[in-house]
Tab-separated table of N, CA and C in Angstrom:
chain	number	residue	atom	x	y	z
A	1	MET	N	-53.581	3.079	-89.863
A	1	MET	CA	-54.508	3.024	-90.963
A	1	MET	C	-55.395	1.779	-90.886
A	2	PHE	N	-54.806	0.602	-90.637
A	2	PHE	CA	-55.593	-0.616	-90.576
A	2	PHE	C	-56.015	-0.969	-89.154
A	3	ALA	N	-55.527	-0.251	-88.169
A	3	ALA	CA	-55.834	-0.578	-86.773
A	3	ALA	C	-57.323	-0.427	-86.471
A	4	ASP	N	-58.010	0.471	-87.152
A	4	ASP	CA	-59.425	0.702	-86.896
A	4	ASP	C	-60.337	-0.102	-87.813
A	5	TRP	N	-59.756	-0.933	-88.655
A	5	TRP	CA	-60.559	-1.700	-89.598
A	5	TRP	C	-61.422	-2.727	-88.883
A	6	ARG	N	-62.653	-2.812	-89.261
A	6	ARG	CA	-63.583	-3.815	-88.743
A	6	ARG	C	-64.231	-4.506	-89.943
A	7	PRO	N	-64.449	-5.809	-89.843
A	7	PRO	CA	-65.126	-6.474	-90.950
A	7	PRO	C	-66.567	-5.998	-91.038
A	8	PRO	N	-67.145	-6.028	-92.226
A	8	PRO	CA	-68.545	-5.623	-92.345
A	8	PRO	C	-69.428	-6.624	-91.614
A	9	PRO	N	-70.588	-6.174	-91.147
A	9	PRO	CA	-71.478	-7.115	-90.470
A	9	PRO	C	-71.912	-8.211	-91.439
A	10	PRO	N	-72.060	-9.430	-90.935
A	10	PRO	CA	-72.444	-10.520	-91.823
A	10	PRO	C	-73.884	-10.375	-92.294
A	11	THR	N	-74.145	-10.877	-93.474
A	11	THR	CA	-75.486	-10.934	-94.025
A	11	THR	C	-75.879	-12.396	-94.083
A	12	TYR	N	-77.090	-12.704	-93.690
A	12	TYR	CA	-77.517	-14.091	-93.633
A	12	TYR	C	-78.659	-14.343	-94.599
A	13	LEU	N	-78.566	-15.441	-95.306
A	13	LEU	CA	-79.654	-15.931	-96.129
A	13	LEU	C	-79.656	-17.436	-95.959
A	14	LEU	N	-80.574	-17.933	-95.166
A	14	LEU	CA	-80.633	-19.364	-94.901
A	14	LEU	C	-81.657	-19.979	-95.837
A	15	VAL	N	-81.165	-20.727	-96.805
A	15	VAL	CA	-82.044	-21.370	-97.765
A	15	VAL	C	-82.447	-22.752	-97.267
A	16	GLU	N	-81.504	-23.478	-96.708
A	16	GLU	CA	-81.800	-24.786	-96.144
A	16	GLU	C	-80.962	-24.969	-94.893
A	17	ALA	N	-81.329	-25.920	-94.091
A	17	ALA	CA	-80.609	-26.156	-92.841
A	17	ALA	C	-79.186	-26.610	-93.136
A	18	PRO	N	-78.210	-26.151	-92.346
A	18	PRO	CA	-76.840	-26.619	-92.518
A	18	PRO	C	-76.764	-28.123	-92.282
A	19	PRO	N	-75.743	-28.788	-92.848
A	19	PRO	CA	-75.621	-30.230	-92.633
A	19	PRO	C	-75.580	-30.557	-91.142
A	20	GLY	N	-76.300	-31.593	-90.769
A	20	GLY	CA	-76.310	-32.011	-89.372
A	20	GLY	C	-77.324	-31.285	-88.511
A	21	ARG	N	-77.958	-30.239	-89.038
A	21	ARG	CA	-78.975	-29.500	-88.290
A	21	ARG	C	-80.335	-29.779	-88.910
A	22	PRO	N	-81.379	-29.935	-88.129
A	22	PRO	CA	-82.699	-30.190	-88.695
A	22	PRO	C	-83.247	-28.950	-89.379
A	23	ALA	N	-84.078	-29.149	-90.387
A	23	ALA	CA	-84.760	-28.034	-91.045
A	23	ALA	C	-85.721	-27.401	-90.049
A	24	ALA	N	-86.064	-26.127	-90.274
A	24	ALA	CA	-86.917	-25.398	-89.330
A	24	ALA	C	-88.229	-26.120	-89.070
A	25	SER	N	-88.809	-26.736	-90.102
A	25	SER	CA	-90.082	-27.424	-89.905
A	25	SER	C	-89.939	-28.622	-88.973
A	26	ASN	N	-88.726	-29.134	-88.813
A	26	ASN	CA	-88.504	-30.278	-87.938
A	26	ASN	C	-88.163	-29.868	-86.508
A	27	LEU	N	-88.128	-28.569	-86.219
A	27	LEU	CA	-87.780	-28.121	-84.878
A	27	LEU	C	-88.949	-28.243	-83.911
A	28	CYS	N	-90.155	-28.412	-84.434
A	28	CYS	CA	-91.341	-28.572	-83.598
A	28	CYS	C	-91.822	-30.010	-83.680
A	29	PRO	N	-91.975	-30.652	-82.547
A	29	PRO	CA	-92.401	-32.040	-82.564
A	29	PRO	C	-93.865	-32.243	-82.934
A	30	GLY	N	-94.708	-31.211	-82.762
A	30	GLY	CA	-96.073	-31.296	-83.246
A	30	GLY	C	-97.105	-31.906	-82.305
A	31	GLU	N	-96.746	-32.352	-81.146
A	31	GLU	CA	-97.709	-32.914	-80.204
A	31	GLU	C	-97.175	-32.756	-78.786
A	32	PRO	N	-98.059	-32.764	-77.793
A	32	PRO	CA	-97.567	-32.711	-76.417
A	32	PRO	C	-96.658	-33.903	-76.131
A	33	LEU	N	-95.608	-33.651	-75.409
A	33	LEU	CA	-94.574	-34.657	-75.202
A	33	LEU	C	-94.310	-34.900	-73.733
A	34	ASN	N	-93.737	-36.070	-73.443
A	34	ASN	CA	-93.241	-36.272	-72.092
A	34	ASN	C	-91.928	-35.496	-71.966
A	35	LEU	N	-91.383	-35.434	-70.781
A	35	LEU	CA	-90.218	-34.583	-70.529
A	35	LEU	C	-89.004	-34.993	-71.361
A	36	GLU	N	-88.757	-36.289	-71.517
A	36	GLU	CA	-87.591	-36.743	-72.285
A	36	GLU	C	-87.726	-36.375	-73.761
A	37	GLN	N	-88.918	-36.562	-74.349
A	37	GLN	CA	-89.145	-36.203	-75.751
A	37	GLN	C	-89.030	-34.693	-75.940
A	38	LEU	N	-89.597	-33.950	-75.010
A	38	LEU	CA	-89.515	-32.494	-75.070
A	38	LEU	C	-88.060	-32.044	-75.026
A	39	THR	N	-87.268	-32.656	-74.154
A	39	THR	CA	-85.862	-32.278	-74.004
A	39	THR	C	-85.085	-32.532	-75.286
A	40	GLN	N	-85.299	-33.679	-75.932
A	40	GLN	CA	-84.591	-33.971	-77.186
A	40	GLN	C	-84.952	-32.964	-78.267
A	41	ALA	N	-86.239	-32.638	-78.395
A	41	ALA	CA	-86.660	-31.649	-79.385
A	41	ALA	C	-86.072	-30.279	-79.055
A	42	LEU	N	-86.029	-29.942	-77.784
A	42	LEU	CA	-85.472	-28.666	-77.344
A	42	LEU	C	-83.993	-28.547	-77.677
A	43	VAL	N	-83.226	-29.605	-77.470
A	43	VAL	CA	-81.787	-29.584	-77.769
A	43	VAL	C	-81.562	-29.276	-79.249
A	44	ASN	N	-82.414	-29.798	-80.130
A	44	ASN	CA	-82.278	-29.527	-81.563
A	44	ASN	C	-82.638	-28.089	-81.917
A	45	ALA	N	-83.629	-27.524	-81.246
A	45	ALA	CA	-84.137	-26.205	-81.613
A	45	ALA	C	-83.439	-25.047	-80.918
A	46	LEU	N	-82.907	-25.266	-79.722
A	46	LEU	CA	-82.410	-24.159	-78.901
A	46	LEU	C	-81.311	-23.320	-79.548
A	47	PRO	N	-80.304	-23.889	-80.220
A	47	PRO	CA	-79.276	-23.011	-80.795
A	47	PRO	C	-79.841	-21.957	-81.749
A	48	ASP	N	-80.755	-22.349	-82.625
A	48	ASP	CA	-81.329	-21.384	-83.567
A	48	ASP	C	-82.198	-20.357	-82.857
A	49	TYR	N	-83.038	-20.805	-81.948
A	49	TYR	CA	-83.908	-19.879	-81.222
A	49	TYR	C	-83.092	-18.930	-80.343
A	50	ALA	N	-82.074	-19.432	-79.669
A	50	ALA	CA	-81.266	-18.581	-78.785
A	50	ALA	C	-80.446	-17.577	-79.585
A	51	THR	N	-79.902	-17.989	-80.722
A	51	THR	CA	-79.142	-17.044	-81.547
A	51	THR	C	-80.038	-15.899	-81.991
A	52	ARG	N	-81.287	-16.201	-82.362
A	52	ARG	CA	-82.214	-15.133	-82.761
A	52	ARG	C	-82.602	-14.252	-81.577
A	53	ALA	N	-82.583	-14.801	-80.370
A	53	ALA	CA	-82.966	-14.026	-79.183
A	53	ALA	C	-81.822	-13.191	-78.625
A	54	LEU	N	-80.583	-13.451	-79.075
A	54	LEU	CA	-79.443	-12.675	-78.577
A	54	LEU	C	-79.630	-11.208	-78.931
A	55	PRO	N	-79.292	-10.312	-78.020
A	55	PRO	CA	-79.417	-8.890	-78.337
A	55	PRO	C	-78.487	-8.517	-79.484
A	56	GLN	N	-78.956	-7.648	-80.349
A	56	GLN	CA	-78.127	-7.181	-81.456
A	56	GLN	C	-77.141	-6.151	-80.914
A	57	THR	N	-75.883	-6.530	-80.847
A	57	THR	CA	-74.837	-5.656	-80.331
A	57	THR	C	-73.703	-5.608	-81.340
A	58	PRO	N	-72.773	-4.674	-81.176
A	58	PRO	CA	-71.616	-4.639	-82.072
A	58	PRO	C	-70.736	-5.884	-81.946
A	59	THR	N	-70.860	-6.624	-80.843
A	59	THR	CA	-70.077	-7.844	-80.650
A	59	THR	C	-70.908	-9.036	-81.100
A	60	PRO	N	-70.605	-9.620	-82.263
A	60	PRO	CA	-71.404	-10.756	-82.744
A	60	PRO	C	-71.291	-11.965	-81.818
A	61	ARG	N	-72.433	-12.619	-81.583
A	61	ARG	CA	-72.507	-13.816	-80.735
A	61	ARG	C	-73.432	-14.825	-81.400
A	62	TYR	N	-73.087	-16.096	-81.257
A	62	TYR	CA	-73.879	-17.164	-81.858
A	62	TYR	C	-73.923	-18.351	-80.905
A	63	VAL	N	-75.073	-18.961	-80.760
A	63	VAL	CA	-75.188	-20.202	-79.998
A	63	VAL	C	-74.972	-21.330	-80.995
A	64	LEU	N	-73.916	-22.106	-80.782
A	64	LEU	CA	-73.530	-23.129	-81.743
A	64	LEU	C	-74.237	-24.453	-81.533
A	65	VAL	N	-74.330	-24.878	-80.290
A	65	VAL	CA	-74.853	-26.212	-80.022
A	65	VAL	C	-75.423	-26.273	-78.609
A	66	ALA	N	-76.420	-27.115	-78.444
A	66	ALA	CA	-76.951	-27.433	-77.119
A	66	ALA	C	-76.780	-28.930	-76.928
A	67	GLY	N	-76.514	-29.336	-75.708
A	67	GLY	CA	-76.314	-30.759	-75.492
A	67	GLY	C	-76.294	-31.132	-74.034
A	68	ARG	N	-75.869	-32.356	-73.785
A	68	ARG	CA	-75.791	-32.938	-72.446
A	68	ARG	C	-77.104	-32.832	-71.688
A	69	PRO	N	-78.219	-33.161	-72.336
A	69	PRO	CA	-79.489	-33.031	-71.619
A	69	PRO	C	-79.598	-34.038	-70.485
A	70	GLU	N	-80.185	-33.585	-69.413
A	70	GLU	CA	-80.374	-34.434	-68.230
A	70	GLU	C	-81.729	-34.090	-67.632
A	71	THR	N	-82.585	-35.088	-67.474
A	71	THR	CA	-83.910	-34.829	-66.911
A	71	THR	C	-84.023	-35.255	-65.454
A	72	GLN	N	-82.989	-35.874	-64.923
A	72	GLN	CA	-82.972	-36.173	-63.490
A	72	GLN	C	-82.555	-34.893	-62.761
A	73	PRO	N	-83.270	-34.487	-61.728
A	73	PRO	CA	-82.924	-33.239	-61.041
A	73	PRO	C	-81.478	-33.236	-60.550
A	74	LEU	N	-80.791	-32.150	-60.845
A	74	LEU	CA	-79.421	-31.952	-60.390
A	74	LEU	C	-79.424	-30.929	-59.269
A	75	PRO	N	-78.470	-31.035	-58.348
A	75	PRO	CA	-78.440	-30.079	-57.236
A	75	PRO	C	-78.203	-28.658	-57.736
A	76	LEU	N	-78.807	-27.740	-57.037
A	76	LEU	CA	-78.697	-26.340	-57.403
A	76	LEU	C	-78.562	-25.537	-56.125
A	77	ASP	N	-77.353	-25.050	-55.852
A	77	ASP	CA	-77.094	-24.297	-54.630
A	77	ASP	C	-77.771	-22.934	-54.677
A	78	GLY	N	-78.310	-22.519	-53.558
A	78	GLY	CA	-78.842	-21.173	-53.429
A	78	GLY	C	-80.283	-21.006	-53.858
A	79	VAL	N	-80.960	-22.070	-54.266
A	79	VAL	CA	-82.360	-21.957	-54.669
A	79	VAL	C	-83.195	-22.810	-53.716
A	80	PRO	N	-84.050	-22.183	-52.912
A	80	PRO	CA	-84.883	-22.967	-52.002
A	80	PRO	C	-85.799	-23.905	-52.789
A	81	PRO	N	-85.894	-25.184	-52.405
A	81	PRO	CA	-86.704	-26.139	-53.151
A	81	PRO	C	-88.170	-25.750	-53.269
A	82	GLY	N	-88.711	-25.062	-52.279
A	82	GLY	CA	-90.116	-24.668	-52.318
A	82	GLY	C	-90.441	-23.681	-53.422
A	83	ASP	N	-89.448	-22.924	-53.884
A	83	ASP	CA	-89.685	-21.927	-54.922
A	83	ASP	C	-90.100	-22.559	-56.247
A	84	LEU	N	-89.727	-23.794	-56.476
A	84	LEU	CA	-89.989	-24.438	-57.758
A	84	LEU	C	-90.827	-25.700	-57.591
A	85	ALA	N	-91.680	-25.703	-56.576
A	85	ALA	CA	-92.537	-26.865	-56.327
A	85	ALA	C	-93.447	-27.100	-57.531
A	86	GLY	N	-93.655	-28.355	-57.872
A	86	GLY	CA	-94.536	-28.707	-58.981
A	86	GLY	C	-93.895	-28.602	-60.350
A	87	THR	N	-92.594	-28.379	-60.391
A	87	THR	CA	-91.916	-28.272	-61.685
A	87	THR	C	-91.054	-29.499	-61.932
A	88	GLN	N	-90.690	-29.671	-63.191
A	88	GLN	CA	-89.737	-30.702	-63.565
A	88	GLN	C	-88.501	-30.001	-64.102
A	89	GLN	N	-87.344	-30.543	-63.780
A	89	GLN	CA	-86.079	-29.897	-64.125
A	89	GLN	C	-85.443	-30.548	-65.351
A	90	VAL	N	-84.955	-29.707	-66.237
A	90	VAL	CA	-84.129	-30.144	-67.365
A	90	VAL	C	-82.813	-29.403	-67.234
A	91	PHE	N	-81.718	-30.122	-67.337
A	91	PHE	CA	-80.395	-29.499	-67.330
A	91	PHE	C	-79.789	-29.718	-68.704
A	92	LEU	N	-79.198	-28.667	-69.257
A	92	LEU	CA	-78.458	-28.818	-70.507
A	92	LEU	C	-77.404	-27.735	-70.603
A	93	THR	N	-76.503	-27.915	-71.554
A	93	THR	CA	-75.439	-26.938	-71.767
A	93	THR	C	-75.557	-26.365	-73.166
A	94	THR	N	-75.017	-25.157	-73.342
A	94	THR	CA	-74.910	-24.559	-74.670
A	94	THR	C	-73.493	-24.024	-74.833
A	95	LEU	N	-73.062	-23.972	-76.066
A	95	LEU	CA	-71.758	-23.407	-76.396
A	95	LEU	C	-71.994	-22.179	-77.258
A	96	GLU	N	-71.411	-21.063	-76.838
A	96	GLU	CA	-71.610	-19.788	-77.518
A	96	GLU	C	-70.277	-19.295	-78.066
A	97	ARG	N	-70.302	-18.818	-79.313
A	97	ARG	CA	-69.106	-18.235	-79.922
A	97	ARG	C	-69.303	-16.720	-79.954
A	98	ILE	N	-68.275	-15.995	-79.492
A	98	ILE	CA	-68.340	-14.537	-79.386
A	98	ILE	C	-67.131	-13.958	-80.109
A	99	TYR	N	-67.337	-12.866	-80.823
A	99	TYR	CA	-66.249	-12.169	-81.505
A	99	TYR	C	-66.035	-10.817	-80.820
A	100	PRO	N	-65.304	-10.784	-79.692
A	100	PRO	CA	-65.185	-9.533	-78.937
A	100	PRO	C	-64.486	-8.418	-79.698
A	101	ASP	N	-63.536	-8.760	-80.565
A	101	ASP	CA	-62.843	-7.724	-81.329
A	101	ASP	C	-63.297	-7.705	-82.781
A	102	GLY	N	-64.277	-8.511	-83.109
A	102	GLY	CA	-64.773	-8.570	-84.472
A	102	GLY	C	-64.002	-9.516	-85.371
A	103	LEU	N	-62.859	-9.997	-84.925
A	103	LEU	CA	-62.029	-10.853	-85.772
A	103	LEU	C	-61.838	-12.254	-85.213
A	104	TYR	N	-61.485	-12.348	-83.951
A	104	TYR	CA	-61.124	-13.630	-83.359
A	104	TYR	C	-62.215	-14.103	-82.408
A	105	ALA	N	-62.492	-15.390	-82.458
A	105	ALA	CA	-63.572	-15.954	-81.656
A	105	ALA	C	-63.091	-16.400	-80.285
A	106	THR	N	-63.944	-16.209	-79.306
A	106	THR	CA	-63.788	-16.827	-77.994
A	106	THR	C	-65.060	-17.642	-77.759
A	107	TYR	N	-64.980	-18.590	-76.849
A	107	TYR	CA	-66.109	-19.481	-76.606
A	107	TYR	C	-66.474	-19.472	-75.131
A	108	THR	N	-67.762	-19.580	-74.874
A	108	THR	CA	-68.275	-19.659	-73.514
A	108	THR	C	-69.261	-20.814	-73.443
A	109	GLN	N	-69.133	-21.615	-72.393
A	109	GLN	CA	-70.093	-22.683	-72.173
A	109	GLN	C	-71.058	-22.232	-71.093
A	110	HIS	N	-72.352	-22.429	-71.363
A	110	HIS	CA	-73.403	-22.063	-70.412
A	110	HIS	C	-74.063	-23.333	-69.899
A	111	TYR	N	-74.376	-23.328	-68.618
A	111	TYR	CA	-75.033	-24.449	-67.951
A	111	TYR	C	-76.414	-23.970	-67.524
A	112	HIS	N	-77.462	-24.628	-68.010
A	112	HIS	CA	-78.832	-24.160	-67.784
A	112	HIS	C	-79.641	-25.164	-66.972
A	113	TRP	N	-80.307	-24.664	-65.947
A	113	TRP	CA	-81.308	-25.426	-65.207
A	113	TRP	C	-82.647	-24.844	-65.638
A	114	ILE	N	-83.439	-25.636	-66.318
A	114	ILE	CA	-84.722	-25.190	-66.866
A	114	ILE	C	-85.830	-25.864	-66.054
A	115	PHE	N	-86.752	-25.060	-65.562
A	115	PHE	CA	-87.844	-25.583	-64.744
A	115	PHE	C	-89.156	-25.402	-65.495
A	116	LEU	N	-89.804	-26.530	-65.780
A	116	LEU	CA	-91.051	-26.557	-66.543
A	116	LEU	C	-92.147	-27.176	-65.691
A	117	ALA	N	-93.347	-26.652	-65.834
A	117	ALA	CA	-94.499	-27.230	-65.144
A	117	ALA	C	-95.438	-27.813	-66.193
A	118	PRO	N	-95.919	-29.036	-65.977
A	118	PRO	CA	-96.882	-29.606	-66.921
A	118	PRO	C	-98.147	-28.746	-66.962
A	119	ALA	N	-98.701	-28.590	-68.158
A	119	ALA	CA	-99.922	-27.813	-68.353
A	119	ALA	C	-100.857	-28.628	-69.251
A	120	PRO	N	-102.145	-28.298	-69.281
A	120	PRO	CA	-103.084	-29.076	-70.101
A	120	PRO	C	-102.684	-29.155	-71.582
A	121	GLN	N	-102.159	-28.082	-72.140
A	121	GLN	CA	-101.770	-28.096	-73.546
A	121	GLN	C	-100.277	-28.307	-73.755
A	122	GLY	N	-99.531	-28.636	-72.743
A	122	GLY	CA	-98.093	-28.818	-72.929
A	122	GLY	C	-97.321	-28.508	-71.666
A	123	TRP	N	-96.532	-27.431	-71.723
A	123	TRP	CA	-95.631	-27.097	-70.629
A	123	TRP	C	-95.624	-25.595	-70.398
A	124	THR	N	-95.412	-25.198	-69.147
A	124	THR	CA	-95.243	-23.789	-68.797
A	124	THR	C	-93.813	-23.596	-68.317
A	125	LEU	N	-93.127	-22.639	-68.911
A	125	LEU	CA	-91.766	-22.321	-68.485
A	125	LEU	C	-91.853	-21.500	-67.208
A	126	ARG	N	-91.320	-22.033	-66.122
A	126	ARG	CA	-91.381	-21.332	-64.843
A	126	ARG	C	-90.125	-20.526	-64.568
A	127	GLN	N	-88.945	-21.113	-64.848
A	127	GLN	CA	-87.709	-20.393	-64.553
A	127	GLN	C	-86.553	-21.039	-65.302
A	128	VAL	N	-85.575	-20.199	-65.664
A	128	VAL	CA	-84.319	-20.666	-66.250
A	128	VAL	C	-83.194	-20.029	-65.446
A	129	LEU	N	-82.306	-20.861	-64.920
A	129	LEU	CA	-81.139	-20.390	-64.177
A	129	LEU	C	-79.900	-20.824	-64.939
A	130	THR	N	-78.908	-19.943	-65.026
A	130	THR	CA	-77.741	-20.191	-65.871
A	130	THR	C	-76.453	-19.825	-65.144
A	131	ARG	N	-75.414	-20.610	-65.419
A	131	ARG	CA	-74.031	-20.294	-65.019
A	131	ARG	C	-73.194	-20.416	-66.279
A	132	SER	N	-72.017	-19.809	-66.287
A	132	SER	CA	-71.166	-19.915	-67.473
A	132	SER	C	-69.707	-20.035	-67.072
A	133	SER	N	-68.918	-20.492	-68.036
A	133	SER	CA	-67.470	-20.591	-67.843
A	133	SER	C	-66.805	-20.522	-69.209
A	134	PRO	N	-65.517	-20.150	-69.244
A	134	PRO	CA	-64.799	-20.134	-70.518
A	134	PRO	C	-64.703	-21.546	-71.083
A	135	TYR	N	-64.611	-21.632	-72.403
A	135	TYR	CA	-64.457	-22.925	-73.058
A	135	TYR	C	-63.328	-22.796	-74.061
A	136	PRO	N	-62.448	-23.739	-74.227
A	136	PRO	CA	-62.337	-25.002	-73.493
A	136	PRO	C	-61.504	-24.798	-72.249
A	137	GLY	N	-61.393	-25.846	-71.525
A	137	GLY	CA	-60.486	-25.851	-70.391
A	137	GLY	C	-61.068	-25.333	-69.115
A	138	PRO	N	-60.295	-25.510	-68.074
A	138	PRO	CA	-60.768	-25.065	-66.770
A	138	PRO	C	-60.794	-23.544	-66.697
A	139	GLY	N	-61.750	-23.071	-66.026
A	139	GLY	CA	-61.869	-21.638	-65.817
A	139	GLY	C	-62.853	-21.410	-64.699
A	140	PRO	N	-62.918	-20.205	-64.207
A	140	PRO	CA	-63.842	-19.951	-63.103
A	140	PRO	C	-65.289	-20.098	-63.566
A	141	LEU	N	-66.082	-20.746	-62.750
A	141	LEU	CA	-67.506	-20.887	-63.025
A	141	LEU	C	-68.197	-19.629	-62.523
A	142	GLY	N	-68.915	-18.966	-63.399
A	142	GLY	CA	-69.570	-17.719	-63.041
A	142	GLY	C	-70.720	-17.933	-62.075
A	143	PRO	N	-71.254	-16.847	-61.541
A	143	PRO	CA	-72.364	-16.959	-60.591
A	143	PRO	C	-73.637	-17.438	-61.296
A	144	LEU	N	-74.541	-17.957	-60.510
A	144	LEU	CA	-75.841	-18.393	-61.008
A	144	LEU	C	-76.707	-17.154	-61.216
A	145	TRP	N	-77.344	-17.038	-62.375
A	145	TRP	CA	-78.235	-15.900	-62.579
A	145	TRP	C	-79.516	-16.354	-63.249
A	146	ASP	N	-80.565	-15.582	-63.028
A	146	ASP	CA	-81.885	-15.893	-63.565
A	146	ASP	C	-81.952	-15.367	-64.995
A	147	THR	N	-82.096	-16.281	-65.955
A	147	THR	CA	-82.163	-15.885	-67.366
A	147	THR	C	-83.558	-16.109	-67.939
A	148	THR	N	-84.557	-16.196	-67.075
A	148	THR	CA	-85.925	-16.433	-67.531
A	148	THR	C	-86.384	-15.342	-68.485
A	149	ASN	N	-86.041	-14.093	-68.209
A	149	ASN	CA	-86.457	-12.976	-69.061
A	149	ASN	C	-85.301	-12.429	-69.884
A	150	ARG	N	-84.316	-13.279	-70.125
A	150	ARG	CA	-83.172	-12.894	-70.945
A	150	ARG	C	-83.084	-13.857	-72.116
A	151	THR	N	-81.949	-13.904	-72.782
A	151	THR	CA	-81.803	-14.651	-74.027
A	151	THR	C	-82.359	-16.065	-73.970
A	152	TYR	N	-81.887	-16.871	-73.037
A	152	TYR	CA	-82.276	-18.284	-73.051
A	152	TYR	C	-83.721	-18.498	-72.628
A	153	GLY	N	-84.191	-17.771	-71.649
A	153	GLY	CA	-85.589	-17.894	-71.257
A	153	GLY	C	-86.529	-17.446	-72.360
A	154	LEU	N	-86.188	-16.340	-73.026
A	154	LEU	CA	-87.015	-15.858	-74.133
A	154	LEU	C	-87.009	-16.844	-75.292
A	155	ALA	N	-85.850	-17.445	-75.569
A	155	ALA	CA	-85.756	-18.434	-76.648
A	155	ALA	C	-86.609	-19.662	-76.330
A	156	LEU	N	-86.533	-20.145	-75.097
A	156	LEU	CA	-87.328	-21.311	-74.701
A	156	LEU	C	-88.822	-21.012	-74.775
A	157	ALA	N	-89.227	-19.854	-74.276
A	157	ALA	CA	-90.642	-19.481	-74.314
A	157	ALA	C	-91.128	-19.355	-75.755
A	158	ALA	N	-90.304	-18.770	-76.632
A	158	ALA	CA	-90.685	-18.629	-78.040
A	158	ALA	C	-90.833	-19.995	-78.702
A	159	TRP	N	-89.907	-20.909	-78.420
A	159	TRP	CA	-89.982	-22.245	-79.015
A	159	TRP	C	-91.241	-22.976	-78.547
A	160	LEU	N	-91.510	-22.940	-77.246
A	160	LEU	CA	-92.724	-23.581	-76.735
A	160	LEU	C	-93.969	-22.985	-77.387
A	161	ARG	N	-94.005	-21.660	-77.519
A	161	ARG	CA	-95.150	-20.980	-78.131
A	161	ARG	C	-95.276	-21.351	-79.607
A	162	ASP	N	-94.176	-21.252	-80.356
A	162	ASP	CA	-94.211	-21.526	-81.793
A	162	ASP	C	-94.624	-22.959	-82.101
A	163	CYS	N	-94.252	-23.877	-81.231
A	163	CYS	CA	-94.574	-25.293	-81.443
A	163	CYS	C	-95.927	-25.680	-80.858
A	164	GLY	N	-96.623	-24.727	-80.262
A	164	GLY	CA	-97.923	-25.031	-79.671
A	164	GLY	C	-97.822	-25.907	-78.441
A	165	LEU	N	-96.685	-25.823	-77.745
A	165	LEU	CA	-96.456	-26.666	-76.571
A	165	LEU	C	-96.532	-25.894	-75.269
A	166	SER	N	-96.926	-24.614	-75.325
A	166	SER	CA	-96.949	-23.830	-74.089
A	166	SER	C	-98.351	-23.828	-73.503
A	167	GLY	N	-98.386	-24.018	-72.210
A	167	GLY	CA	-99.653	-23.977	-71.493
A	167	GLY	C	-99.971	-22.555	-71.079
A	168	PRO	N	-101.081	-22.360	-70.396
A	168	PRO	CA	-101.481	-21.005	-69.980
A	168	PRO	C	-100.526	-20.414	-68.974
């Protein structure tokens, strides 16, 4: 009788930003930025933008936090350097909460290599590459995949566009 019970889908009404999170109006820096400033603003905005970009599925998923930003290029196996010539690399991580059975949460950490090219009006998103692993604790690191046209790439492109920071 209760084995098939599922909680009702959540309803959201966001009146103000949760404690510790910036209000929506503060998610856009309002002017073209250098890479470090852009990265800090991106870390604040990405969880909300990525959660909205997640596909609507029966399995609820939420991006909780973005962090560990790094603007010094990090090694990336399997990607020829010539493919991303003229870009600047941002590395950051996100933590995602997933409810596979609708009741209990599991967590996944994603590792993102974001490649941006400077443009006259801001930045152009060239590519987003992602790997993931279970969180917390050690677990197998998943394969590298191109997420430019998936959740994280779409979220980044939307944020750049909404903030007026995207180039042609």
